[in-house]
Amino acid sequence: MLFGIVQKKKMHEKNVFTNLVPQIVATVLGTLMAVSDGMTYGWTSPMIPYFKSNQTHIEVTDKDCEWMETMVLFGASAGLPFTILGVNYLGRKKCMIISAAVGCICWIMILVGKSLAIIFIARFFSGMAGDMCFVAAPMYIAEIADHRIRGFLSAMIYLMMLVGMLLVYTVGSLTPFIYVPIIGIVLTLAQVIFFPLMPESPYYLVYTNKNEDAKKSLVRLRGADANIDQEIFEIEKAVERQKTDKGRPQDLVLIKSNRRALLIMLILNGTQHFVGISVVFMNLHVILNEAGSVYMKTSTAAIIFAVVLLISASLASAIIDKFGRKVLLILSGVFTGAVLFVIAIYFHLKNLQYDVIVVSWIPAVCIMIYAATFKLGLGLVPIVVTAEIFPTTIKAIGMTIADVIYVVASIISIVIYTSLYESYGMHAPFYMFGICSFLAVFFVYFGVPETKGKTLDEIQLMLKGIKPEDFESQYKSKEINKSNDVLE
């Protein structure tokens, strides 16, 4: 009898794993463009030295290099209207395919281009493609994932981006110019070819009144032996309920639950940059040179930094559904803040003319610890939470605004860093970043709900302040409609 129980348990575990495989495959195939986007983001780091060398096939000036870096951000901004319309009217899946196709064309242009203008155009449109990818893919993943592994799958897109950055840092530094675009072409072309075989989001299909297609999609995602009747019923009920929100842009601030989601998104996405990640990414060489370290080359530090980011993000994605979003955010905020203060104190002592050469290893070591603690929570969890907290009707608008905030906060943090650094010294911006990290801990503790193990509908009820067990009676009496329409 005991043997029979053990066998049944093993069969159940096997079926659970088998039923999760289609979701994992869809996520991996749908985020190959994220690898390409990571390569695009980090491409200028190894390529600018190439363009300035005697081996370059295109002559550039320092001003050209600045434009080469910022052209991606301009493209991302220009692509926002197309992204909002695309994910709502074409669907998440088609937008992810379009994004990969555009990315593929951009890499081909970079590979065969013989002029700076072609490079600029390719970088601009690759920014548009990356923006569409990082709006459509998180939405798609959150809507296809079983709640048991939604955090893990939602984190996958960031992992893939980090893989792209590591690829471009290593391949771009160690091989001829042509190899990076060739890798980008292969990755994006693979998504264009294979991702169309994956199902569309069942939430989107129900939202567009294709309920039978939604059932077929869910069967493919959960497995042929899965009982999808209850889940499809819950999706239909959730979409019907959320359609009481009109999906207008102003509903982001007029409806209380959306306002709360917007505030959470603004703080979490802004915090990523106000704890210094963009500054460290773009000024790693400057920071380590300022530290006067004699223990590590900056080029070596950059590769190690990218490796640590990837390892830490992988660990976070593996444990996010076990320990929850809030725990990772709080731990990350505390340890990141502590590391930032250590770096600030080192630079402050150096600025006061203390002899710190014996401990000049501290900034390099702390930067690596910073990479680990940041990606454990603050650098990865926000993209997961942002994909979970907006209702279907305005998810596209919410995710797009999140993308805007990400870019704007990055620019502001760099401007503040430059101003403080030039006025007071390297220690000043790091003190500010440390303070922001600890402030984020307080906000997360008091203001961010735990979404671990919750369905997307339960998360909406939680943001509205409604307990799931109390909802049915309110829904039947249509009081929920009043809750949605009150303009507070």
XYZ file of C-alpha atoms in Angstrom:
488
model
C 0.000 0.000 0.000
C 2.836 2.339 0.934
C 4.522 1.487 -2.369
C 1.339 2.416 -4.229
C 1.156 5.793 -2.486
C 4.783 6.515 -3.345
C 4.185 5.564 -6.984
C 1.136 7.815 -7.204
C 3.122 10.690 -5.709
C 5.913 10.190 -8.245
C 3.407 10.050 -11.117
C 1.769 13.257 -9.881
C 5.119 15.058 -9.672
C 5.991 13.817 -13.169
C 2.665 15.068 -14.562
C 3.128 18.463 -12.884
C 6.572 18.849 -14.449
C 5.319 17.666 -17.851
C 2.471 20.186 -17.719
C 4.905 23.018 -16.996
C 7.232 22.223 -19.909
C 5.091 23.914 -22.632
C 5.097 27.153 -20.618
C 8.875 27.017 -20.181
C 9.415 26.338 -23.896
C 7.097 29.206 -24.896
C 8.906 31.545 -22.506
C 12.386 30.628 -23.762
C 11.424 30.913 -27.438
C 9.578 34.171 -26.771
C 12.515 35.825 -25.011
C 15.321 35.145 -27.493
C 14.813 38.755 -28.571
C 15.678 39.765 -24.995
C 19.140 38.217 -25.486
C 19.450 40.339 -28.617
C 18.317 43.425 -26.700
C 20.926 42.800 -24.007
C 23.534 42.587 -26.762
C 22.236 45.850 -28.228
C 22.359 47.591 -24.843
C 25.948 46.552 -24.172
C 27.166 46.645 -27.809
C 28.828 50.065 -27.629
C 31.062 49.070 -24.703
C 33.357 46.759 -26.737
C 32.560 48.292 -30.133
C 33.467 51.939 -29.509
C 37.138 50.999 -28.913
C 36.956 49.048 -32.198
C 35.532 52.023 -34.111
C 38.288 54.229 -32.693
C 41.041 51.762 -33.578
C 43.103 51.463 -36.742
C 41.168 48.318 -37.733
C 37.745 49.998 -37.999
C 35.751 49.820 -41.236
C 33.868 53.041 -40.335
C 35.543 56.223 -39.116
C 33.836 57.847 -36.100
C 34.307 60.849 -33.808
C 33.658 61.105 -30.058
C 30.351 62.825 -30.844
C 29.386 59.967 -33.169
C 30.017 57.510 -30.324
C 27.695 59.470 -28.018
C 24.958 59.341 -30.664
C 25.588 55.645 -31.122
C 24.847 55.094 -27.414
C 21.777 57.328 -27.167
C 20.165 56.328 -30.470
C 18.785 53.181 -28.826
C 16.996 55.270 -26.168
C 15.512 57.562 -28.828
C 14.234 54.512 -30.683
C 12.706 53.051 -27.520
C 10.865 56.339 -26.858
C 9.633 56.604 -30.440
C 8.311 53.056 -30.354
C 5.999 53.551 -27.353
C 2.799 54.449 -29.294
C 3.270 51.472 -31.643
C 3.832 49.177 -28.678
C 0.637 50.246 -26.885
C -1.469 49.798 -30.026
C 0.273 46.585 -31.023
C -0.168 44.562 -27.834
C -3.848 45.514 -27.626
C -4.861 45.111 -31.272
C -2.410 42.572 -32.655
C -1.854 40.571 -29.497
C 1.139 39.785 -27.337
C 2.401 36.934 -29.519
C 2.390 38.833 -32.819
C 4.160 41.807 -31.238
C 6.884 39.510 -29.919
C 7.359 38.085 -33.427
C 7.420 41.572 -34.996
C 9.946 42.681 -32.394
C 12.263 39.769 -33.232
C 11.866 40.348 -36.990
C 12.819 44.028 -36.656
C 15.725 43.063 -34.409
C 16.943 40.587 -37.013
C 16.837 43.233 -39.764
C 18.773 45.658 -37.553
C 21.563 43.126 -36.942
C 21.760 42.464 -40.696
C 22.119 46.228 -41.278
C 24.930 46.412 -38.718
C 26.646 43.383 -40.282
C 26.615 44.651 -43.874
C 26.450 48.425 -43.271
C 29.355 50.466 -44.578
C 28.328 53.877 -43.247
C 27.644 55.492 -39.897
C 24.128 56.455 -41.007
C 23.189 52.780 -41.400
C 24.538 52.026 -37.913
C 22.473 54.894 -36.473
C 19.287 53.722 -38.236
C 19.846 50.145 -37.089
C 20.411 51.250 -33.483
C 17.274 53.437 -33.581
C 14.994 50.645 -34.791
C 16.619 48.101 -32.494
C 15.580 50.419 -29.629
C 11.989 50.309 -30.904
C 12.138 46.518 -31.184
C 13.591 46.158 -27.690
C 10.874 48.384 -26.240
C 8.149 46.258 -27.825
C 9.849 43.102 -26.563
C 10.052 44.334 -22.966
C 6.378 45.334 -22.936
C 4.789 42.434 -24.829
C 6.896 39.558 -23.455
C 6.301 40.201 -19.706
C 2.575 40.541 -20.404
C 2.540 37.288 -22.401
C 4.534 35.368 -19.790
C 2.438 36.562 -16.846
C -0.740 35.540 -18.692
C 0.370 32.054 -19.787
C 2.203 31.014 -16.617
C 0.874 28.742 -13.910
C 0.871 30.766 -10.684
C 3.307 28.258 -9.137
C 6.113 29.282 -11.513
C 4.948 32.710 -12.735
C 7.730 34.503 -10.856
C 10.391 32.217 -12.304
C 9.094 32.550 -15.864
C 8.559 36.311 -15.567
C 12.172 36.705 -14.460
C 13.360 34.777 -17.525
C 13.304 37.823 -19.793
C 15.761 39.653 -17.554
C 17.990 36.590 -17.392
C 18.011 36.430 -21.171
C 18.935 40.114 -21.377
C 21.867 39.526 -19.013
C 22.980 36.577 -21.148
C 23.018 38.994 -24.088
C 25.118 41.506 -22.192
C 27.600 38.834 -21.150
C 27.752 37.598 -24.746
C 28.511 41.028 -26.158
C 31.074 41.832 -23.452
C 33.001 38.627 -24.179
C 32.452 37.980 -27.900
C 32.649 41.687 -28.740
C 35.930 42.068 -26.888
C 37.625 38.873 -28.043
C 36.465 38.315 -31.648
C 36.200 40.303 -34.922
C 33.365 42.785 -35.463
C 31.158 40.447 -37.527
C 30.565 37.798 -34.847
C 28.264 39.819 -32.581
C 25.734 40.699 -35.351
C 25.856 37.108 -36.627
C 24.869 35.840 -33.156
C 22.113 38.473 -33.019
C 20.766 37.377 -36.415
C 20.705 33.700 -35.391
C 18.877 34.404 -32.115
C 16.219 36.727 -33.528
C 15.680 34.565 -36.612
C 15.146 31.531 -34.367
C 12.358 33.404 -32.543
C 10.768 34.471 -35.842
C 10.769 30.864 -37.072
C 9.846 28.906 -33.946
C 7.793 31.215 -31.715
C 4.797 31.311 -34.125
C 4.311 27.641 -33.179
C 3.524 28.691 -29.599
C -0.038 29.534 -28.393
C -1.329 33.059 -27.858
C -2.117 34.277 -24.336
C -5.466 32.812 -23.188
C -6.201 36.085 -21.360
C -5.828 38.049 -24.592
C -7.966 35.554 -26.518
C -10.764 35.784 -23.936
C -10.419 39.579 -23.945
C -10.980 39.556 -27.738
C -13.970 37.172 -27.378
C -12.151 34.115 -28.790
C -13.086 31.815 -25.928
C -12.758 28.555 -27.859
C -9.283 29.529 -29.027
C -8.459 30.415 -25.426
C -9.422 26.892 -24.321
C -7.225 25.334 -27.005
C -4.372 27.620 -25.984
C -4.736 26.648 -22.335
C -4.794 22.933 -23.186
C -1.502 23.340 -25.063
C 0.041 25.301 -22.186
C -1.151 23.051 -19.352
C -0.981 19.677 -21.092
C -3.611 17.406 -22.647
C -4.367 15.683 -19.335
C -4.844 18.948 -17.401
C -8.289 19.965 -16.195
C -8.640 23.451 -17.650
C -12.380 24.002 -17.103
C -11.965 25.747 -13.753
C -9.050 27.876 -14.945
C -10.746 28.988 -18.158
C -13.859 29.844 -16.114
C -11.742 31.970 -13.765
C -10.047 33.713 -16.713
C -13.408 34.485 -18.325
C -14.763 35.782 -15.028
C -11.633 37.863 -14.409
C -11.672 39.430 -17.878
C -15.407 40.143 -17.619
C -14.829 41.805 -14.266
C -11.850 43.818 -15.489
C -13.768 45.009 -18.550
C -15.828 47.147 -16.167
C -12.683 49.308 -16.212
C -12.860 51.026 -19.587
C -9.154 50.727 -20.249
C -8.734 54.452 -20.765
C -5.355 56.053 -19.967
C -6.993 58.254 -17.319
C -8.196 55.128 -15.492
C -4.620 54.690 -14.281
C -5.172 57.590 -11.873
C -8.967 57.726 -11.561
C -9.404 54.185 -10.212
C -7.942 53.528 -6.792
C -6.541 50.032 -7.448
C -4.869 51.238 -10.656
C -3.449 54.235 -8.793
C -1.899 51.897 -6.267
C -0.465 49.699 -9.035
C 0.905 52.807 -10.775
C 2.593 54.034 -7.580
C 4.177 50.620 -6.950
C 5.432 50.497 -10.530
C 6.826 54.052 -10.397
C 8.718 53.484 -7.141
C 10.105 50.041 -8.018
C 11.203 50.965 -11.547
C 12.638 54.291 -10.406
C 14.465 52.683 -7.486
C 16.430 50.417 -9.838
C 18.279 53.455 -11.159
C 18.358 55.545 -7.992
C 20.428 52.841 -6.350
C 22.947 53.425 -9.125
C 22.740 50.553 -11.619
C 22.862 52.724 -14.766
C 25.705 54.756 -13.292
C 27.686 51.610 -12.499
C 26.943 50.089 -15.924
C 28.126 53.152 -17.817
C 30.904 54.321 -15.492
C 32.430 51.112 -14.149
C 35.842 51.984 -15.593
C 35.707 55.523 -14.180
C 34.666 54.311 -10.712
C 37.411 51.687 -10.468
C 40.026 54.074 -11.844
C 38.946 56.697 -9.299
C 39.354 54.079 -6.573
C 42.999 53.727 -7.518
C 42.828 49.955 -7.295
C 45.936 48.040 -8.324
C 44.401 44.601 -7.935
C 42.190 44.204 -11.033
C 42.028 45.410 -14.636
C 38.844 47.288 -15.467
C 38.205 45.108 -18.549
C 38.376 41.999 -16.352
C 36.117 43.650 -13.776
C 33.472 44.365 -16.439
C 33.255 40.701 -17.464
C 33.193 39.488 -13.844
C 30.518 42.100 -13.097
C 28.305 40.740 -15.917
C 28.870 37.131 -14.768
C 27.915 37.979 -11.169
C 24.775 39.772 -12.393
C 23.735 36.701 -14.367
C 24.413 34.252 -11.529
C 22.557 36.393 -8.987
C 19.581 36.919 -11.308
C 19.454 33.157 -11.984
C 19.381 32.458 -8.248
C 16.661 35.069 -7.709
C 14.504 33.609 -10.491
C 14.865 30.132 -8.955
C 13.757 31.189 -5.465
C 11.292 34.012 -6.182
C 8.276 31.673 -6.121
C 9.488 30.029 -2.914
C 10.367 33.050 -0.770
C 8.188 35.675 -2.430
C 8.690 39.075 -4.021
C 8.759 41.192 -0.839
C 11.399 39.125 0.918
C 13.789 39.393 -2.031
C 13.148 43.128 -2.425
C 13.751 43.825 1.267
C 16.898 41.682 1.524
C 18.222 43.191 -1.690
C 17.507 46.742 -0.508
C 19.213 46.264 2.862
C 22.377 44.620 1.542
C 22.639 46.867 -1.518
C 22.320 49.944 0.695
C 25.029 48.641 3.033
C 27.434 47.965 0.142
C 26.796 51.403 -1.355
C 27.613 53.057 1.980
C 30.870 51.090 2.225
C 31.852 52.350 -1.250
C 30.834 55.903 -0.297
C 32.886 55.806 2.921
C 35.945 54.550 1.019
C 35.726 57.396 -1.517
C 35.019 59.900 1.288
C 38.169 58.866 3.145
C 40.167 59.039 -0.075
C 38.722 62.505 -0.752
C 39.888 63.588 2.731
C 43.446 62.578 1.740
C 43.620 59.421 3.856
C 45.990 56.734 2.565
C 43.683 53.969 1.329
C 46.010 52.197 -1.087
C 46.223 49.116 1.170
C 42.445 48.655 1.016
C 42.010 49.824 -2.597
C 40.542 46.389 -3.310
C 37.383 47.402 -1.421
C 35.584 49.231 -4.299
C 36.185 46.372 -6.769
C 34.988 43.735 -4.301
C 32.023 45.867 -3.247
C 31.023 46.461 -6.863
C 30.856 42.678 -7.366
C 28.843 42.260 -4.145
C 26.619 45.119 -5.329
C 25.976 43.232 -8.585
C 24.904 40.176 -6.586
C 22.706 41.950 -4.026
C 21.097 44.259 -6.588
C 20.077 41.482 -8.964
C 18.804 39.355 -6.086
C 15.770 41.610 -5.797
C 15.819 45.284 -6.806
C 17.183 44.501 -10.253
C 14.828 41.662 -11.142
C 11.647 41.620 -9.053
C 10.199 44.960 -10.338
C 9.724 43.590 -13.862
C 7.917 40.555 -12.380
C 5.644 42.633 -10.158
C 4.888 45.194 -12.880
C 3.647 42.423 -15.176
C 1.340 41.140 -12.422
C -0.332 44.198 -10.903
C -2.129 45.836 -13.846
C -5.537 44.561 -15.062
C -5.850 43.216 -18.610
C -7.628 46.334 -19.886
C -4.769 48.749 -19.153
C -1.818 46.372 -18.875
C -0.356 47.617 -22.162
C -0.479 51.249 -20.992
C 0.902 50.361 -17.564
C 3.788 48.290 -18.959
C 4.638 51.003 -21.479
C 4.721 53.682 -18.785
C 6.966 51.362 -16.766
C 9.318 51.278 -19.728
C 9.251 55.093 -19.942
C 9.975 55.433 -16.228
C 12.865 53.002 -16.599
C 14.476 55.162 -19.302
C 13.703 58.524 -17.638
C 14.951 57.373 -14.216
C 18.131 56.121 -15.868
C 18.806 59.518 -17.463
C 18.002 61.456 -14.254
C 20.209 59.217 -12.113
C 23.140 59.723 -14.496
C 22.638 63.513 -14.485
C 22.502 63.594 -10.668
C 25.572 61.358 -10.422
C 27.558 63.624 -12.758
C 26.527 66.763 -10.869
C 27.326 65.371 -7.398
C 30.568 63.766 -8.558
C 31.859 66.973 -10.165
C 30.727 69.183 -7.252
C 31.650 67.087 -4.204
C 33.480 63.922 -5.248
C 32.687 60.269 -5.961
C 31.441 59.629 -2.407
C 28.446 62.013 -2.710
C 26.392 60.087 -5.309
C 27.077 56.790 -3.544
C 25.755 58.181 -0.255
C 22.603 59.221 -2.143
C 22.244 55.792 -3.770
C 22.599 54.108 -0.365
C 19.905 56.315 1.184
C 17.547 55.573 -1.730
C 18.118 51.849 -1.249
C 17.096 51.982 2.434
C 14.083 54.184 1.632
C 12.996 51.547 -0.902
C 13.029 48.930 1.869
C 10.491 50.933 3.890
C 8.258 51.428 0.849
C 8.333 47.728 -0.035
C 7.555 46.678 3.542
C 4.554 48.989 3.929
C 3.369 49.548 0.363
C 3.962 46.506 -1.845
C 1.583 43.513 -1.597
C 2.965 39.980 -1.777
C 1.868 38.447 -5.098
C 3.555 35.057 -4.660
C 1.173 32.184 -5.418
C -1.706 34.515 -6.328
C -3.626 34.365 -9.595
C -3.747 37.574 -11.624
C -7.373 38.004 -10.590
C -6.581 37.562 -6.882
C -3.915 40.247 -7.220
C -6.505 42.669 -8.609
C -8.855 41.900 -5.713
C -5.994 42.485 -3.286
C -5.219 45.893 -4.836
C -8.888 46.812 -4.540
C -8.820 45.846 -0.867
C -11.309 43.014 -1.388
C -10.761 39.608 0.199
C -11.178 36.750 -2.308
C -13.615 34.897 -0.049
C -15.817 37.992 0.173
C -15.815 38.729 -3.538
C -18.567 36.456 -4.853
C -21.298 38.061 -2.792
C -20.155 41.523 -3.866
C -19.926 40.477 -7.483
C -23.390 38.977 -7.527
C -24.870 42.150 -6.095
C -22.857 44.171 -8.632
C -21.265 46.223 -5.904
C -17.913 45.537 -7.522
C -18.905 47.718 -10.474
C -19.444 50.594 -8.103
C -16.004 49.962 -6.592
C -14.403 50.188 -10.022
C -16.226 53.320 -11.111
C -15.696 55.443 -8.026
C -13.303 58.232 -8.977
C -11.343 58.956 -5.900
